[in-house]
mmCIF file of C-alpha atoms in Angstrom:
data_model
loop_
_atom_site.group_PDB
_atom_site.id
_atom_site.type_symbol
_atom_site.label_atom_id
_atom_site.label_comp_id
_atom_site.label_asym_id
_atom_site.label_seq_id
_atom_site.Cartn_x
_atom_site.Cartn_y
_atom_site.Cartn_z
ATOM 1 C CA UNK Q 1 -15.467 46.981 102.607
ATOM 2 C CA UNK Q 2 -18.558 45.318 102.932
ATOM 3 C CA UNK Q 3 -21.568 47.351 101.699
ATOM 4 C CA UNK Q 4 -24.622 47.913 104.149
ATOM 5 C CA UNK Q 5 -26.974 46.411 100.871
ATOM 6 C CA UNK Q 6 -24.421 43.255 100.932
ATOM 7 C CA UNK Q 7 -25.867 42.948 104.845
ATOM 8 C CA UNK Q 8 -29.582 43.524 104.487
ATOM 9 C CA UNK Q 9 -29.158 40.900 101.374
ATOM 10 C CA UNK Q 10 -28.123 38.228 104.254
ATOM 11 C CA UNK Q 11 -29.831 39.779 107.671
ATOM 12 C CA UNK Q 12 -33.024 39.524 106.052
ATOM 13 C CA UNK Q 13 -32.702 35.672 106.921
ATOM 14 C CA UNK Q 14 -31.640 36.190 110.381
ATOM 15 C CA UNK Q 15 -34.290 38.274 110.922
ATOM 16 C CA UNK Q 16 -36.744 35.946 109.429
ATOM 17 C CA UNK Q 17 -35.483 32.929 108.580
ATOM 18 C CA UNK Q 18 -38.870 31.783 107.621
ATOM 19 C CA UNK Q 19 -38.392 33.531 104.570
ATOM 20 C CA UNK Q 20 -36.230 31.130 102.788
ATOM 21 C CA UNK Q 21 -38.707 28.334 102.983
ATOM 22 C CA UNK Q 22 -41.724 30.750 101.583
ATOM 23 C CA UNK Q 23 -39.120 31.867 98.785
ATOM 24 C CA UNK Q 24 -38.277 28.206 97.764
ATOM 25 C CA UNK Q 25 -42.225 27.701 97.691
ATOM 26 C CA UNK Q 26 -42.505 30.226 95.171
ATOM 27 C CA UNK Q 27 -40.201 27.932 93.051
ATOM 28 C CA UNK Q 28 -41.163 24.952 93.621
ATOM 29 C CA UNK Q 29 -38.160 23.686 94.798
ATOM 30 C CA UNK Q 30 -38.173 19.680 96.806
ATOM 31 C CA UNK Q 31 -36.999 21.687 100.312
ATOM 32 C CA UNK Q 32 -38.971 20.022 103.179
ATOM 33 C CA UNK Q 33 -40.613 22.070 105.572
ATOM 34 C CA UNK Q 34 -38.716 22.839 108.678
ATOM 35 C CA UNK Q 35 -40.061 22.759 112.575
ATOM 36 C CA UNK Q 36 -37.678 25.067 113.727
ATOM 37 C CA UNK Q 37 -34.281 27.006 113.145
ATOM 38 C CA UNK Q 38 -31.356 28.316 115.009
ATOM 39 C CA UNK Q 39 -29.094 30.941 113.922
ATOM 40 C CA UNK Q 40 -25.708 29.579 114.109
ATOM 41 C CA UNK Q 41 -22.153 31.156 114.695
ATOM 42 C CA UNK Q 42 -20.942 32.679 111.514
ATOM 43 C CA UNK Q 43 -17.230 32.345 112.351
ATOM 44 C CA UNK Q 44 -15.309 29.407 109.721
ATOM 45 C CA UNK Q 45 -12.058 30.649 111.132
ATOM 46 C CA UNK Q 46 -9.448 27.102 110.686
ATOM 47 C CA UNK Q 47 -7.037 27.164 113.681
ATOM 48 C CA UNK Q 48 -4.181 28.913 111.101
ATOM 49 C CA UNK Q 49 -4.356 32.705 110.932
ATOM 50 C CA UNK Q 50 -6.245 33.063 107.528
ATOM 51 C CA UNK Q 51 -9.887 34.156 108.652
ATOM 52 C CA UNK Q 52 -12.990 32.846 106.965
ATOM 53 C CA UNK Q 53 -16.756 33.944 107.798
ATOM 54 C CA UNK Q 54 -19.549 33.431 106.119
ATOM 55 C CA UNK Q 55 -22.606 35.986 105.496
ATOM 56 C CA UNK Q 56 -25.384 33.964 107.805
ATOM 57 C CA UNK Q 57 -25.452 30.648 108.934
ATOM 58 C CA UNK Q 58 -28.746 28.947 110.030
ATOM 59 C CA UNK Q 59 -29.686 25.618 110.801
ATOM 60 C CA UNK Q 60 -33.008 24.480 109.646
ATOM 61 C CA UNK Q 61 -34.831 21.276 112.003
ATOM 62 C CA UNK Q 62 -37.672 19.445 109.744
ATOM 63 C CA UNK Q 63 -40.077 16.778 111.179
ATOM 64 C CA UNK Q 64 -39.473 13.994 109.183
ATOM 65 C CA UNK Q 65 -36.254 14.734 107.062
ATOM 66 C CA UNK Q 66 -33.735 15.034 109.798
ATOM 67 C CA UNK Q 67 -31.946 18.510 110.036
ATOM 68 C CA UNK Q 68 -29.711 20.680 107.335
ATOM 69 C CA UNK Q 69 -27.258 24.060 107.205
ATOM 70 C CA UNK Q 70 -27.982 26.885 104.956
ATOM 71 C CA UNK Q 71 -25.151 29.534 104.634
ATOM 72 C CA UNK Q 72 -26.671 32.494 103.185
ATOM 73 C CA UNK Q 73 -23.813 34.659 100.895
ATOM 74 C CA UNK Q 74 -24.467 37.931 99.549
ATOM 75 C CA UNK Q 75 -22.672 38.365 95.984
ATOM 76 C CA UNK Q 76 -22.981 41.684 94.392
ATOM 77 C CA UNK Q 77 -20.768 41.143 91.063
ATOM 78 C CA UNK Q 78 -18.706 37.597 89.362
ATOM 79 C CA UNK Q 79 -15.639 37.295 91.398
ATOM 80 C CA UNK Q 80 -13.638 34.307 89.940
ATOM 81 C CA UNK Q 81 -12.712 33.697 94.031
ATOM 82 C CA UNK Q 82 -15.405 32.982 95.003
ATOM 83 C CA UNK Q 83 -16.511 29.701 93.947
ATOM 84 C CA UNK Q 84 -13.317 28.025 95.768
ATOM 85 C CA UNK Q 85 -14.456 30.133 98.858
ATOM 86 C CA UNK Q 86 -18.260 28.510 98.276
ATOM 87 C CA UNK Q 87 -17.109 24.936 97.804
ATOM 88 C CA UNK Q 88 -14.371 25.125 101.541
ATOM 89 C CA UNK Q 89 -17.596 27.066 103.133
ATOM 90 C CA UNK Q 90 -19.463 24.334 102.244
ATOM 91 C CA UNK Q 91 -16.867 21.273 102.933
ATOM 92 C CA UNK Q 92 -16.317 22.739 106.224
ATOM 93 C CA UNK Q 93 -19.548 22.792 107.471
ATOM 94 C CA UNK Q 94 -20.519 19.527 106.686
ATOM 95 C CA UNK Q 95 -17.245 18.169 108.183
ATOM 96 C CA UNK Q 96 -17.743 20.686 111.155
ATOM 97 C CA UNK Q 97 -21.787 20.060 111.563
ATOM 98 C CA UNK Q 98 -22.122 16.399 110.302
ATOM 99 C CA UNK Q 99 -25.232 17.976 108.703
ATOM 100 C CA UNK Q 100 -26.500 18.551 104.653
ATOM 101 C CA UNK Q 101 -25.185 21.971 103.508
ATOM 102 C CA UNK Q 102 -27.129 24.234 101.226
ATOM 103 C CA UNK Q 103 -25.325 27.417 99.997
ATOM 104 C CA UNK Q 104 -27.955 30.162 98.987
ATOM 105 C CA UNK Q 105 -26.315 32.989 96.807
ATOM 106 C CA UNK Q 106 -28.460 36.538 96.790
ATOM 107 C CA UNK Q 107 -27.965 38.400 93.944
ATOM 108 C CA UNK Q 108 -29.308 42.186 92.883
ATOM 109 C CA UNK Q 109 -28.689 41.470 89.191
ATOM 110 C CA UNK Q 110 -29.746 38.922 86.656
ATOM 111 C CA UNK Q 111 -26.260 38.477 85.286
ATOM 112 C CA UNK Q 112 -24.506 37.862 88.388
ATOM 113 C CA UNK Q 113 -27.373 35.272 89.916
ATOM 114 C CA UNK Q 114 -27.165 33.750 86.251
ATOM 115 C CA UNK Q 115 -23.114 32.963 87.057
ATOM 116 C CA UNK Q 116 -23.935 32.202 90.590
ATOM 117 C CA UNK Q 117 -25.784 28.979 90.255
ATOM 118 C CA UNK Q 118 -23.196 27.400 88.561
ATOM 119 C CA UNK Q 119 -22.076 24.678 88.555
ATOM 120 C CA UNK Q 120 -18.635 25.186 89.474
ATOM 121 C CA UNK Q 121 -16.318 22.022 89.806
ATOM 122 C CA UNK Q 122 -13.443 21.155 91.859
ATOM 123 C CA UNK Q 123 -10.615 18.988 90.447
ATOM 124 C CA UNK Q 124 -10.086 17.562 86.588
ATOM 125 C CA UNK Q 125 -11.981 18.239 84.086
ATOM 126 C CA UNK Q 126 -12.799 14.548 82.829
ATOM 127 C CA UNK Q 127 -13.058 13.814 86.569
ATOM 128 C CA UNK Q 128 -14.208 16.676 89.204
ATOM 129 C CA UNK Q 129 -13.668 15.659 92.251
ATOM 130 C CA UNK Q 130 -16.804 18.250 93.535
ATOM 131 C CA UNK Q 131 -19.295 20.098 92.210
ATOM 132 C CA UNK Q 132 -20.645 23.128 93.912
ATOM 133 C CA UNK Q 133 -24.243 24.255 92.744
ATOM 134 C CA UNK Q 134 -25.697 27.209 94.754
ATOM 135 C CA UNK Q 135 -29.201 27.883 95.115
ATOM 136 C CA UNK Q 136 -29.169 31.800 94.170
ATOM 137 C CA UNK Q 137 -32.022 34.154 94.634
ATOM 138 C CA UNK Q 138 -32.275 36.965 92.623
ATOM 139 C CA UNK Q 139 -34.010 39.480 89.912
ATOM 140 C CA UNK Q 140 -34.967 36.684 88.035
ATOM 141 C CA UNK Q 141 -36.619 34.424 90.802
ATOM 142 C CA UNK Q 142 -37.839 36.077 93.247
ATOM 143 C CA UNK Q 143 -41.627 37.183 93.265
ATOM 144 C CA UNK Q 144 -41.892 40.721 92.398
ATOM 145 C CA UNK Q 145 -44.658 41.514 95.023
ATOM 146 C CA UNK Q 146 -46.011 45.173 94.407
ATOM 147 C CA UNK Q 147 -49.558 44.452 96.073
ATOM 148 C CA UNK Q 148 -50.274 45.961 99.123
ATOM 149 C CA UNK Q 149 -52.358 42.992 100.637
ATOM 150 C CA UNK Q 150 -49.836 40.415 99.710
ATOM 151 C CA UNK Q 151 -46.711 42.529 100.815
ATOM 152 C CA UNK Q 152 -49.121 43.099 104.530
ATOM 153 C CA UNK Q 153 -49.708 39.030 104.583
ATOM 154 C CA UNK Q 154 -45.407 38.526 104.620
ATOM 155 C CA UNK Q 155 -43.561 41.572 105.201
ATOM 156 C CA UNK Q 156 -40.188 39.604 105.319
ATOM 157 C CA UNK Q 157 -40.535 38.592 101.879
ATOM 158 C CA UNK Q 158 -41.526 41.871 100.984
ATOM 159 C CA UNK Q 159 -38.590 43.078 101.835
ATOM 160 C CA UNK Q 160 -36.235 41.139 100.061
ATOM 161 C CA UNK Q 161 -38.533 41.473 97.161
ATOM 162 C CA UNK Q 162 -37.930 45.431 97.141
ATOM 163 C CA UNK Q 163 -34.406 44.720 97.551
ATOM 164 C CA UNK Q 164 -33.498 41.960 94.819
ATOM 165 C CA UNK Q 165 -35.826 44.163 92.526
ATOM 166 C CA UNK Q 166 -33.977 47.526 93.290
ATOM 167 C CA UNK Q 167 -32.569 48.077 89.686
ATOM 168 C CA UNK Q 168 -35.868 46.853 88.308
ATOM 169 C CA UNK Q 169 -38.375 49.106 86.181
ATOM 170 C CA UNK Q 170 -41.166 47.822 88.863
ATOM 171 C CA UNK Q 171 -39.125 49.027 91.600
ATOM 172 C CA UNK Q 172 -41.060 52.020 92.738
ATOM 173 C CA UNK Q 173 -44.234 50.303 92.955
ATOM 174 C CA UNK Q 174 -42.667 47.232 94.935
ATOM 175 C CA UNK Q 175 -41.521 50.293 97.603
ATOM 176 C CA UNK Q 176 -44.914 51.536 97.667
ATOM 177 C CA UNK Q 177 -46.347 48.161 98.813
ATOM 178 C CA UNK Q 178 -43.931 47.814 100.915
ATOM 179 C CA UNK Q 179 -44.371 51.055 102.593
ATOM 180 C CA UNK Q 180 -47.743 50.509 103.089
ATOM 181 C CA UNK Q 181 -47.613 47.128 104.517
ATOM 182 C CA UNK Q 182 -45.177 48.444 107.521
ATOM 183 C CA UNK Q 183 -48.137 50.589 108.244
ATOM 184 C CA UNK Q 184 -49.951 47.313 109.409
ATOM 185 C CA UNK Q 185 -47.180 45.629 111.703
ATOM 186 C CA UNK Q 186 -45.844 46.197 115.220
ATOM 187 C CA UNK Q 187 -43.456 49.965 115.037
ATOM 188 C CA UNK Q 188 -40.235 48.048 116.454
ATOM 189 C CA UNK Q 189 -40.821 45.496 113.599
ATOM 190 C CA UNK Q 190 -41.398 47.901 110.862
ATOM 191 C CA UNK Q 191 -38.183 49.581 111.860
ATOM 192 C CA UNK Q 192 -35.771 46.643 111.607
ATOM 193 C CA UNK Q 193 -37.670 46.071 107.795
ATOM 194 C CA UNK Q 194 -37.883 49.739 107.062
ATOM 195 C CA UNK Q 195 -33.666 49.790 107.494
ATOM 196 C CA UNK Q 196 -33.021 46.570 105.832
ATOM 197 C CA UNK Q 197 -34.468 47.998 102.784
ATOM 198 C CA UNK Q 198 -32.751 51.343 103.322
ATOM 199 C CA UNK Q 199 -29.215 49.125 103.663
ATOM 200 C CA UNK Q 200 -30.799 46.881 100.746
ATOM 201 C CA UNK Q 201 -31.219 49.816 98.505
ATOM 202 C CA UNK Q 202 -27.994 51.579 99.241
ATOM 203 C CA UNK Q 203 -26.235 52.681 95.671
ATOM 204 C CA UNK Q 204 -29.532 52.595 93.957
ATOM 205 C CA UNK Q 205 -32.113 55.365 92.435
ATOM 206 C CA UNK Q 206 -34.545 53.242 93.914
ATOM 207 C CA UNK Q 207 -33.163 54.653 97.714
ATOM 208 C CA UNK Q 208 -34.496 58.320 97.050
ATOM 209 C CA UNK Q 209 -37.899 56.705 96.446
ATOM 210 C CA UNK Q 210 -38.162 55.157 99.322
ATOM 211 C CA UNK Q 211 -36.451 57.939 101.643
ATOM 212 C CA UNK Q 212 -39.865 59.408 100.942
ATOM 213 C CA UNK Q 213 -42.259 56.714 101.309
ATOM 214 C CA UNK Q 214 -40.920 55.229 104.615
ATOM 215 C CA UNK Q 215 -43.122 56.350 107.697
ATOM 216 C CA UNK Q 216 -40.628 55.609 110.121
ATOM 217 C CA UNK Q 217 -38.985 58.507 111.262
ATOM 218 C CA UNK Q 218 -35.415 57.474 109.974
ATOM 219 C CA UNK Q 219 -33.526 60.195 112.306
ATOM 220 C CA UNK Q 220 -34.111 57.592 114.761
ATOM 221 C CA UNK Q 221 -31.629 55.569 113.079
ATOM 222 C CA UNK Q 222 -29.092 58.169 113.064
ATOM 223 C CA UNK Q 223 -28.597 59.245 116.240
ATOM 224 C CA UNK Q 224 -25.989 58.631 118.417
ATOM 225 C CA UNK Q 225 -28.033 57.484 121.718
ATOM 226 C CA UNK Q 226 -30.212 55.379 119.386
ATOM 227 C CA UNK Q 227 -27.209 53.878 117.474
ATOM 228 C CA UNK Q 228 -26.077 53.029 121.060
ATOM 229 C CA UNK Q 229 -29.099 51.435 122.363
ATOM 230 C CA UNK Q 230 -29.821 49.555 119.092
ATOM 231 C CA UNK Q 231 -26.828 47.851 119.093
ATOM 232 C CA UNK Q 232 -27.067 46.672 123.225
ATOM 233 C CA UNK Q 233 -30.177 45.748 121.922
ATOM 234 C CA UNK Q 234 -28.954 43.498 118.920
ATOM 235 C CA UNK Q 235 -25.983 42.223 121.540
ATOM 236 C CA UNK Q 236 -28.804 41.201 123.868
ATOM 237 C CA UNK Q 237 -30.955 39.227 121.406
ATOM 238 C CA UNK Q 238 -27.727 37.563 119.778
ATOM 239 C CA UNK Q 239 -27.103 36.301 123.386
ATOM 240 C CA UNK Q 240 -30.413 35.062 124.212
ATOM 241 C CA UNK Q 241 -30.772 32.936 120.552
ATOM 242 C CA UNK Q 242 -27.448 31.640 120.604
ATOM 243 C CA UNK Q 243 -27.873 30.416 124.086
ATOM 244 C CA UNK Q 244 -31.361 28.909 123.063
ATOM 245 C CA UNK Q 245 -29.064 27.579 120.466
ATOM 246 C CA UNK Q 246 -27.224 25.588 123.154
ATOM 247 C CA UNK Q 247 -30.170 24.489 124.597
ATOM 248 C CA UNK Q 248 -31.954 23.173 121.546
ATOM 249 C CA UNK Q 249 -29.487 20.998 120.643
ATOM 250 C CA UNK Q 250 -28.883 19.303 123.738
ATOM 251 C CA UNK Q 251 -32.657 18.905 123.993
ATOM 252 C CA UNK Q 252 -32.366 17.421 120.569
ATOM 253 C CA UNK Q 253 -29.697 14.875 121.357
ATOM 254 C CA UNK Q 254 -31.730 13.765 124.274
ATOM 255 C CA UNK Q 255 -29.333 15.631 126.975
ATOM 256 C CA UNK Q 256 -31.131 16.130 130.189
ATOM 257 C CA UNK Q 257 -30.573 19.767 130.957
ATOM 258 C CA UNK Q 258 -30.425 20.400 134.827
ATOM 259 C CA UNK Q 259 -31.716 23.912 135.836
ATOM 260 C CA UNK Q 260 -28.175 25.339 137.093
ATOM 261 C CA UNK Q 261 -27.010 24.771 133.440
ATOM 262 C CA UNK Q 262 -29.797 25.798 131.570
ATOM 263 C CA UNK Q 263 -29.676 29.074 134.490
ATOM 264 C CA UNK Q 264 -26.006 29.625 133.451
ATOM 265 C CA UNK Q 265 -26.640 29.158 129.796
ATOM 266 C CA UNK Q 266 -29.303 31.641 129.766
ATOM 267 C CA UNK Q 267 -27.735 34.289 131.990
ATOM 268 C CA UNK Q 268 -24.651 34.462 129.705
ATOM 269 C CA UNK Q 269 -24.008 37.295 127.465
ATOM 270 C CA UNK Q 270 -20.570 37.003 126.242
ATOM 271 C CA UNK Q 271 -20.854 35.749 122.886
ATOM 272 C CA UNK Q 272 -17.682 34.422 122.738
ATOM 273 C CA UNK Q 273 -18.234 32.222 125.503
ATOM 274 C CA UNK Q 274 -22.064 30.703 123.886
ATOM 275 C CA UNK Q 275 -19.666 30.065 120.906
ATOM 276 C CA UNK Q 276 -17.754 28.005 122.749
ATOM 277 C CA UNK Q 277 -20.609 25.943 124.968
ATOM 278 C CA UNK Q 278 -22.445 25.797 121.113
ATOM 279 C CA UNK Q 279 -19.500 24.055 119.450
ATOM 280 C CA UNK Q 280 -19.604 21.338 122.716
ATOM 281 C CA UNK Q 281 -23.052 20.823 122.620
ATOM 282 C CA UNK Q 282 -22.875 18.923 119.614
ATOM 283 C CA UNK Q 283 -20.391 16.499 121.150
ATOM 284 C CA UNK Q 284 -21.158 16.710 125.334
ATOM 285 C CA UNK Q 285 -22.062 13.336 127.052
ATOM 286 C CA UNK Q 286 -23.652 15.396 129.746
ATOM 287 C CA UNK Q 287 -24.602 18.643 130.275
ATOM 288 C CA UNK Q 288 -22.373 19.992 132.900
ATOM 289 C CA UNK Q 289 -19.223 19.309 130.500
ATOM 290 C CA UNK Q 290 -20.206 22.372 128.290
ATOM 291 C CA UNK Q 291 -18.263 24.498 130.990
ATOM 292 C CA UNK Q 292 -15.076 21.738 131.004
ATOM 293 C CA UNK Q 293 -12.009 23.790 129.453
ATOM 294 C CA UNK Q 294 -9.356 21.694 127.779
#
């Protein structure tokens, strides 16, 4: 079963995707900066039954160094499965996409980011036929950020600071930065941040903390009319980016768009459907042929 700190590990970066490039910063890592991003369909599912999804999926646009993928994978402990998992994930979207993959591990604990970045090789040992090396954020990377004024100035990062640093010694006064800051940004905002760290912290001593820090008024979260609207509400705004999605990239290959497509694309909320016009975007000669079955 997939634990609700496993997800806020990975929706922190659909939420903001921004924060991967100001985490990378912070390491001084060559990663170019990017112009724009698109959350892209999670589903790696092969055309045989065997079912295979990865965490988040975004796609990252940069000025002047052309475009790249980065799958986001939560890992909360060594599993000796996984780094066959990371190298298909990461064969198959480059096949799929045409496009640079980066794999970005998050980890809660130093030992498991430690066995995370690898490298793990494919194939013979005197002659591996690939080499996976994740990028992993974790305990012992990411900036520990327990300063009111710089959690306020990124609240995103915040976040996955006071996550990453749950089992930490520090963690109570990360919380209490981050508490503060949500004070200082819009309420619907500080919600979606105030229960990614709640998910993020789930397990840990660091959770009671924070149950009483947190302004928000968490029954909100637990009721059933608000569980209901929330989740229209996340529905809707998958719709809308995934059909921007569409959009984008037949702007980007120089498509011209005429209004009743971009009017159809837009009104569509059947995610299973933008899916489908997102996969033919990337290979379309025209517009209208997104809606061409067969």
């Amino acid at each position: 079963m997939v634990s609700s700190s496993h997800e806020a590990m990975h929706r922190i970066f659909q939420k903001e995707p921004g924060v991967f490039g100001r985490a990378i910063r912070a390491l001084d890592l060559p990663f170019p900066e990017p112009v724009s991003v698109a959350l892209m369909p999670t589903d790696l599912t092969e055309t045989t039954p065997l079912e295979r999804r990865v965490d988040t999926l975004l796609r990252f646009d940069t000025e002047h160094q052309g475009s790249f993928l980065l799958a986001v994978e939560s890992q909360g402990r060594r599993d000796s499965g996984k780094p066959a998992s990371w190298a298909y994930y990461t064969s198959y979207l480059h096949a799929k996409y045409h496009l640079p993959t980066v794999l970005l591990i998050t980890c809660q604990d130093k030992p498991t980011a430690v066995w995370a970045a690898g490298p793990f090789s494919v194939g013979p040992a005197h002659w591996p036929m690939l080499t996976i090396r994740p990028l992993v954020l974790g305990p012992h990377n990411v900036p520990v950020i327990t300063d009111v004024r710089a959690a306020a100035a990124d609240v995103p990062l915040a976040t996955l600071s006071a996550i990453t640093h749950s089992k930490d010694a520090n963690a109570d006064a990360i919380l209490k930065a981050l508490a503060a800051a949500l004070k200082t940004i819009d309420g619907d905002d500080a919600e979606i941040f105030s229960e990614l760290t709640e998910q993020g912290l789930a397990n840990s001593p660091a959770l009671k903390t924070w149950r009483k820090l947190v302004t928000v008024e968490l029954s909100f979260f637990k009721s059933e009319t608000s569980q209901r609207l929330r989740a229209e509400g996340r529905t809707e705004g998958r719709a809308e980016e995934r059909a921007e999605a569409v959009l984008r990239v037949l702007d980007r290959r120089g498509i011209e768009v005429p209004e009743s497509v971009r009017e159809r694309v837009v009104g569509c909320d059947d995610l299973d459907t933008l899916g489908v016009w997102f996969d033919r975007s990337l290979t379309v000669a025209a517009a209208e042929e997104l809606f061409v079955e067969g």
